[in-house]
Coordinates of C-alpha atoms and ligand atoms in Angstrom, one line a residue:
M1 CA -7.1 -19.3 -9.2
R2 CA -6.0 -17.7 -12.4
A3 CA -2.8 -15.7 -12.4
L4 CA -0.5 -14.0 -15.0
V5 CA 2.8 -15.7 -14.4
K6 CA 6.4 -15.2 -15.6
A7 CA 6.7 -19.0 -16.0
A8 CA 10.2 -19.3 -17.4
A9 CA 13.3 -17.3 -17.9
A10 CA 12.3 -16.1 -21.4
P11 CA 10.0 -13.5 -23.0
G12 CA 6.3 -13.8 -22.5
L13 CA 3.7 -14.5 -19.8
E14 CA 1.3 -17.3 -19.1
L15 CA -2.2 -17.1 -17.7
R16 CA -2.3 -20.3 -15.6
E17 CA -3.9 -21.9 -12.6
V18 CA -1.9 -21.4 -9.3
P19 CA -2.9 -22.0 -5.7
V20 CA -4.9 -19.2 -3.8
P21 CA -2.3 -17.6 -1.5
E22 CA -2.3 -18.6 2.2
V23 CA -3.5 -16.0 4.6
G24 CA -1.2 -15.6 7.6
I25 CA -2.5 -14.3 10.9
N26 CA -1.6 -10.6 10.0
D27 CA -2.7 -10.9 6.4
V28 CA -5.7 -9.8 4.3
L29 CA -6.8 -11.8 1.3
V30 CA -8.1 -9.6 -1.5
R31 CA -10.2 -10.6 -4.5
V32 CA -8.6 -8.5 -7.3
T33 CA -11.0 -6.7 -9.6
M34 CA -9.0 -4.3 -11.7
T35 CA -5.2 -3.9 -12.4
G36 CA -3.0 -1.5 -14.2
I37 CA -0.1 -2.4 -16.4
C38 CA 3.2 -0.6 -15.5
G39 CA 6.5 -0.2 -17.4
T40 CA 7.9 -2.7 -14.9
D41 CA 5.5 -5.4 -16.1
L42 CA 6.5 -4.7 -19.7
H43 CA 10.2 -5.2 -18.8
I44 CA 9.3 -8.5 -17.1
H45 CA 7.2 -9.6 -20.0
D46 CA 10.0 -8.8 -22.5
W47 CA 12.6 -10.3 -20.1
D48 CA 15.2 -7.6 -20.6
E49 CA 18.4 -7.3 -18.7
W50 CA 16.9 -5.6 -15.7
A51 CA 14.1 -8.2 -15.4
Q52 CA 16.6 -11.1 -15.7
G53 CA 18.5 -9.7 -12.7
A54 CA 15.4 -8.9 -10.6
V55 CA 12.9 -11.7 -11.1
T56 CA 13.1 -15.4 -10.4
P57 CA 10.5 -17.4 -12.3
P58 CA 7.9 -18.8 -11.8
L59 CA 6.4 -15.6 -10.4
T60 CA 2.9 -14.0 -10.5
I61 CA 3.6 -10.4 -11.7
G62 CA 1.8 -7.0 -11.3
H63 CA 1.5 -4.5 -8.6
E64 CA -1.2 -1.9 -9.5
F65 CA -4.6 -3.1 -8.3
V66 CA -7.9 -2.5 -6.6
G67 CA -10.0 -5.3 -5.1
E68 CA -12.3 -6.4 -2.3
V69 CA -11.3 -8.0 1.0
V70 CA -12.6 -11.6 1.2
E71 CA -10.8 -13.0 4.3
V72 CA -8.7 -11.7 7.1
G73 CA -6.1 -13.3 9.5
E74 CA -6.9 -13.7 13.2
N75 CA -4.9 -10.6 14.2
V76 CA -6.6 -8.3 11.8
N77 CA -9.2 -5.9 13.1
D78 CA -9.2 -3.0 10.7
F79 CA -10.4 -4.8 7.6
V80 CA -13.5 -6.8 7.0
P81 CA -14.8 -8.8 4.0
G82 CA -16.4 -6.4 1.5
D83 CA -13.9 -3.5 2.1
R84 CA -12.6 -1.9 -1.1
V85 CA -8.8 -1.7 -0.9
S86 CA -5.5 -1.2 -2.9
G87 CA -2.2 -2.4 -1.7
E88 CA 1.1 -0.6 -1.2
G89 CA 3.4 -2.7 -3.3
H90 CA 6.5 -2.1 -1.3
L91 CA 6.8 -4.4 1.8
V92 CA 9.2 -2.9 4.4
C93 CA 11.2 -4.7 7.0
G94 CA 9.8 -2.8 10.0
R95 CA 13.1 -3.2 11.9
C96 CA 15.7 -1.0 10.2
R97 CA 16.5 2.5 11.5
N98 CA 14.3 4.2 9.0
C99 CA 11.3 1.9 9.5
M100 CA 11.7 2.3 13.3
A101 CA 11.7 6.1 12.9
G102 CA 8.4 5.9 10.9
R103 CA 10.2 6.6 7.5
R104 CA 9.1 3.4 6.0
H105 CA 9.5 4.6 2.4
L106 CA 13.2 4.8 3.1
C107 CA 13.5 1.1 4.3
A108 CA 16.7 -0.4 3.1
A109 CA 15.2 -3.9 2.8
T110 CA 12.1 -3.2 0.7
E111 CA 10.4 -6.1 -1.2
S112 CA 8.2 -5.5 -4.2
I113 CA 5.0 -7.4 -5.1
G114 CA 5.1 -8.7 -8.6
V115 CA 9.0 -8.5 -8.7
T116 CA 10.4 -10.2 -5.6
R117 CA 7.2 -11.8 -4.3
P118 CA 3.9 -12.9 -5.8
G119 CA 2.0 -10.0 -7.4
A120 CA -1.5 -8.7 -8.2
F121 CA -2.2 -10.0 -11.7
A122 CA -4.3 -12.8 -10.2
E123 CA -7.7 -13.4 -8.9
Y124 CA -6.4 -13.1 -5.3
I125 CA -3.5 -11.5 -3.5
A126 CA -2.6 -11.8 0.2
L127 CA -0.8 -8.9 1.8
P128 CA 0.1 -7.9 5.4
M129 CA -2.6 -5.6 6.9
T130 CA 0.0 -2.8 7.1
N131 CA 0.1 -2.8 3.3
L132 CA -3.5 -2.1 2.6
W133 CA -5.3 1.2 1.9
H134 CA -9.1 1.6 2.4
H135 CA -10.6 3.5 -0.5
D136 CA -13.0 6.4 -0.1
D137 CA -16.4 5.5 -1.6
G138 CA -16.3 8.4 -4.0
I139 CA -13.2 7.1 -5.8
P140 CA -14.0 5.1 -9.0
D141 CA -12.5 1.6 -9.3
E142 CA -10.5 2.6 -12.4
V143 CA -8.8 5.4 -10.5
A144 CA -8.4 3.2 -7.4
A145 CA -6.6 0.6 -9.5
I146 CA -3.8 3.1 -10.4
F147 CA -3.1 4.5 -6.9
D148 CA 0.4 3.0 -7.2
P149 CA 1.7 5.0 -10.2
F150 CA -0.5 8.0 -9.2
G151 CA 1.4 7.8 -5.9
N152 CA 4.7 7.9 -7.7
A153 CA 3.5 11.1 -9.4
V154 CA 2.2 12.7 -6.2
H155 CA 5.3 11.7 -4.2
A156 CA 7.6 13.4 -6.8
A157 CA 5.3 16.4 -7.5
L158 CA 4.8 17.4 -3.9
C159 CA 8.3 16.8 -2.6
F160 CA 9.1 20.4 -3.3
R161 CA 6.8 23.4 -2.8
V162 CA 5.1 24.2 -6.1
L163 CA 2.6 26.9 -5.2
G164 CA 3.2 29.8 -7.5
E165 CA 6.3 28.2 -9.0
D166 CA 7.2 27.4 -12.6
V167 CA 7.4 23.6 -13.0
L168 CA 9.1 21.7 -15.8
I169 CA 8.1 18.0 -16.3
T170 CA 10.3 16.0 -18.6
G171 CA 8.5 12.9 -19.9
A172 CA 4.7 12.8 -20.6
G173 CA 4.2 9.2 -19.9
P174 CA 1.3 8.2 -17.5
I175 CA 3.3 9.4 -14.5
G176 CA 4.4 12.7 -16.1
Q177 CA 0.8 13.3 -17.1
M178 CA -0.6 12.7 -13.6
A179 CA 2.2 14.8 -12.1
A180 CA 1.2 17.7 -14.4
A181 CA -2.4 17.4 -13.1
V182 CA -1.1 17.4 -9.5
V183 CA 1.2 20.4 -9.7
R184 CA -1.6 22.3 -11.5
H185 CA -4.0 21.4 -8.7
A186 CA -1.4 22.4 -6.1
G187 CA -1.1 25.9 -7.5
A188 CA 1.9 26.0 -9.8
R189 CA 2.0 29.0 -12.3
H190 CA 3.5 27.6 -15.5
V191 CA 3.5 23.8 -16.0
V192 CA 5.6 22.9 -19.0
V193 CA 5.7 19.3 -20.1
T194 CA 8.2 17.8 -22.6
D195 CA 8.4 14.6 -24.6
V196 CA 9.6 13.2 -27.9
N197 CA 6.3 11.5 -28.7
P198 CA 3.6 13.9 -30.0
Q199 CA 0.8 11.5 -28.9
R200 CA 2.0 11.6 -25.4
L201 CA 2.1 15.4 -25.5
D202 CA -1.5 15.5 -26.9
Q203 CA -2.6 13.4 -23.9
A204 CA -0.8 15.7 -21.5
K205 CA -3.0 18.6 -22.8
A206 CA -5.9 17.1 -20.9
F207 CA -4.3 18.0 -17.6
G208 CA -4.2 21.8 -17.8
V209 CA -0.6 22.2 -18.8
T210 CA 0.6 25.7 -19.8
R211 CA 2.7 24.4 -22.7
T212 CA 3.8 21.1 -24.2
V213 CA 7.2 20.9 -25.8
D214 CA 8.3 18.4 -28.4
V215 CA 12.0 18.4 -27.7
T216 CA 12.8 17.0 -31.2
R217 CA 11.6 20.3 -32.6
E218 CA 11.8 23.0 -29.9
R219 CA 14.2 24.0 -27.1
I220 CA 12.9 24.5 -23.6
A221 CA 14.9 27.8 -23.4
D222 CA 12.8 29.3 -26.2
V223 CA 9.6 28.3 -24.5
Q224 CA 10.8 30.0 -21.3
A225 CA 11.3 33.2 -23.3
E226 CA 7.9 32.8 -24.9
L227 CA 6.3 32.6 -21.5
G228 CA 8.2 35.6 -20.2
M229 CA 10.1 33.6 -17.7
A230 CA 13.3 35.4 -16.8
E231 CA 15.2 33.1 -14.4
G232 CA 14.4 29.5 -15.2
F233 CA 12.2 26.8 -13.7
D234 CA 11.9 26.7 -9.9
V235 CA 11.1 23.0 -9.9
A236 CA 11.6 20.1 -12.4
L237 CA 10.2 16.6 -12.3
E238 CA 12.4 14.2 -14.3
M239 CA 9.9 11.5 -15.5
S240 CA 11.5 10.0 -18.6
G241 CA 14.8 8.4 -17.4
D242 CA 16.3 9.9 -20.5
E243 CA 19.8 11.4 -20.6
A244 CA 19.0 14.3 -22.9
A245 CA 15.9 15.2 -20.8
L246 CA 18.0 15.4 -17.6
I247 CA 20.7 17.5 -19.2
E248 CA 18.3 20.0 -20.7
A249 CA 16.3 20.2 -17.5
L250 CA 19.6 21.1 -15.6
E251 CA 20.3 23.8 -18.1
N252 CA 16.9 25.4 -17.6
M253 CA 16.7 25.7 -13.8
A254 CA 16.6 28.9 -11.8
H255 CA 19.4 29.4 -9.3
G256 CA 18.3 27.4 -6.2
G257 CA 16.1 25.2 -8.4
R258 CA 14.9 21.8 -7.2
I259 CA 14.8 18.7 -9.3
A260 CA 12.9 15.5 -8.3
L261 CA 14.3 12.5 -10.2
L262 CA 11.7 9.7 -10.7
G263 CA 12.6 8.4 -14.2
I264 CA 14.9 5.4 -14.1
P265 CA 17.9 5.7 -16.4
T266 CA 19.0 2.5 -18.1
E267 CA 22.6 3.7 -18.3
R268 CA 25.0 6.0 -16.5
I269 CA 24.5 9.7 -17.3
A270 CA 27.3 12.2 -17.2
I271 CA 26.1 15.7 -16.3
D272 CA 27.9 19.0 -15.9
W273 CA 28.2 19.2 -12.1
T274 CA 29.4 22.8 -12.2
T275 CA 25.8 23.7 -13.2
V276 CA 24.6 22.0 -10.0
V277 CA 27.3 23.7 -7.9
F278 CA 27.2 27.2 -9.2
N279 CA 23.4 27.3 -9.7
M280 CA 23.0 25.7 -6.2
L281 CA 20.5 23.1 -7.4
T282 CA 18.9 20.4 -5.2
L283 CA 18.6 17.0 -6.8
R284 CA 16.4 14.5 -5.0
G285 CA 15.7 10.8 -5.9
I286 CA 12.1 9.6 -5.6
F287 CA 11.2 5.9 -5.2
G288 CA 7.8 4.5 -4.5
R289 CA 5.3 6.4 -2.3
E290 CA 5.4 7.7 1.3
M291 CA 3.6 5.3 3.6
Y292 CA 1.0 6.6 3.9
E293 CA 1.1 10.3 3.6
T294 CA 1.2 10.0 -0.2
W295 CA -1.9 7.8 -0.1
Y296 CA -3.7 10.4 2.0
A297 CA -2.6 13.2 -0.3
M298 CA -4.0 11.3 -3.3
T299 CA -7.3 10.8 -1.7
V300 CA -7.8 14.3 -0.5
M301 CA -6.8 15.8 -3.9
L302 CA -9.3 13.6 -5.7
Q303 CA -11.9 14.7 -3.1
S304 CA -11.0 18.4 -3.8
G305 CA -11.5 18.2 -7.6
L306 CA -8.3 16.7 -9.0
D307 CA -9.2 14.5 -12.0
I308 CA -6.6 12.0 -13.3
S309 CA -9.0 9.7 -15.1
P310 CA -8.0 10.9 -18.7
V311 CA -4.7 9.1 -18.2
I312 CA -6.7 5.8 -18.6
T313 CA -7.0 5.1 -22.3
H314 CA -7.6 1.4 -22.6
R315 CA -9.4 -1.5 -20.8
F316 CA -9.1 -5.2 -21.5
P317 CA -10.4 -8.4 -20.0
H318 CA -7.5 -10.1 -18.3
T319 CA -7.8 -13.0 -20.8
D320 CA -6.7 -10.5 -23.5
F321 CA -3.5 -9.7 -21.7
E322 CA -1.3 -10.1 -24.8
E323 CA -3.2 -7.4 -26.6
A324 CA -3.2 -5.3 -23.5
F325 CA 0.6 -5.6 -23.0
A326 CA 1.2 -4.8 -26.7
T327 CA -1.0 -1.7 -26.4
A328 CA 0.8 -0.6 -23.2
G329 CA 4.1 -1.1 -24.9
D330 CA 3.6 0.8 -28.1
G331 CA 4.0 4.3 -26.6
R332 CA 0.7 5.7 -27.7
A333 CA -1.5 4.5 -24.9
G334 CA -1.8 6.1 -21.5
K335 CA -2.7 3.8 -18.7
V336 CA -3.9 0.3 -19.7
L337 CA -6.2 -1.6 -17.3
L338 CA -7.0 -5.3 -17.0
D339 CA -10.4 -6.4 -15.7
W340 CA -10.2 -9.5 -13.5
T341 CA -14.0 -9.9 -13.0
T342 CA -14.6 -11.3 -16.4
S343 CA -14.2 -15.1 -16.9
Ligands
LIG1 P1 6.9 5.9 -19.8 O1 8.0 5.2 -20.3 O2 5.5 5.6 -20.2 O3 7.1 7.5 -20.0 C1 8.3 8.1 -20.2 C2 8.2 9.1 -21.3 O4 9.4 9.8 -21.5 C3 7.7 8.6 -22.7 O5 6.5 9.2 -23.1 C4 8.9 8.9 -23.6 O6 8.6 9.2 -24.9 C5 9.5 10.2 -22.8 N1 10.8 10.6 -23.2 C6 11.8 9.8 -23.8 N2 12.9 10.6 -24.0 C7 12.6 11.9 -23.7 C8 13.2 13.2 -23.7 N3 14.5 13.3 -24.2 N4 12.6 14.2 -23.2 C9 11.3 14.2 -22.7 N5 10.6 13.0 -22.7 C10 11.3 11.9 -23.1 O7 7.0 5.8 -18.2 P2 6.0 6.1 -17.0 O8 5.2 4.9 -16.6 O9 5.3 7.4 -17.2 O10 7.1 6.3 -15.9 C11 8.0 7.4 -16.0 C12 9.4 7.0 -15.5 O11 9.4 6.8 -14.1 C13 10.0 5.8 -16.1 O12 11.4 6.0 -16.3 C14 9.8 4.7 -15.1 O13 10.7 3.6 -15.2 C15 10.0 5.5 -13.8 N6 9.3 5.0 -12.6 C16 10.0 5.2 -11.5 C17 9.4 4.9 -10.3 C18 10.1 5.2 -9.0 O14 9.6 4.8 -7.9 N7 11.2 5.9 -9.0 C19 8.1 4.2 -10.3 C20 7.5 4.0 -11.5 C21 8.1 4.4 -12.7
LIG2 ZN1 13.1 -1.3 7.0

């Protein structure tokens, strides 16, 4: 089969022939139809410091996908050929304290497809049956292909109550945009989204935000005053990984405010902890998705009118992966998809 492989410890990727994965007794083999490119894939493509520490070539990369079941192992009852599925990209150990307690997203021994084991940028992927999600018929393939990052957005956006609350989202990348749509759907009052990139802020406007803020030109505090907010944001979702974004979010929270941290900083960030203490803030790290409560929430929100499809801005045949990666990396695109049904 064809797969997009990090072939050597150097920048770049290769579309090459690799064996179709073996299907263990508890596994499901999926014919991949559509995949999404994530920032993680760009890091692996570019072979930056993080990628060098995390990935051992040769490895098939990619983790955002939708596809069709083509074969199942002998222990598998819940999936049959023809089912439309996506995969939860985090494989958990099943034996640690958190796994045993049903808190699988907190597993201390998580493996990741496309990073520590073969990924989804391929014609086929094999996964344990416990890692598959059946898609509702009403969900379009393109949206199904990005359930992984959509799940990051939902996990962060719904970890604190947002009904009637004022929500600040720092970072209007694909995940920040989807999170804006989710908190709007979930009943937030003001949804304020910041970025340093005007194109990203323009894209965010499609998701019903109250106000976008280009933090190279405006201060969040001034926007609070403009909106008649007296006491600060109740909830913030940090979705940039940027130091200045986190520091400005901390300064704009209401007492008792809650901050979900999803963005991944590349360096240590020093913050004024007295703000956290005296303003009694809650900071919570968010990684991945809850298995499978987040997947359920995504499905039912789509069924009840949430539309995240504007986040998808580009589609390419998988053979044009170089152009697709360049598009995803230039900061102007939203979500970029690769089609694996073309030859
Ligand atoms: P992205 O890089 O496309 O978006 C980040 C956005 O933040 C960009 O638009 C950038 O211009 C903006 N930004 C930079 N500096 C800013 C500032 N000072 N203020 C406001 N915005 C600023 O990334 P994405 O795919 O949308 O993902 C968002 C973040 O979440 C990334 O840091 C990514 O690594 C991280 N992530 C975390 C998880 C997890 O499980 N915790 C999963 C996926 C992605
Ligand atoms: Zn575990």
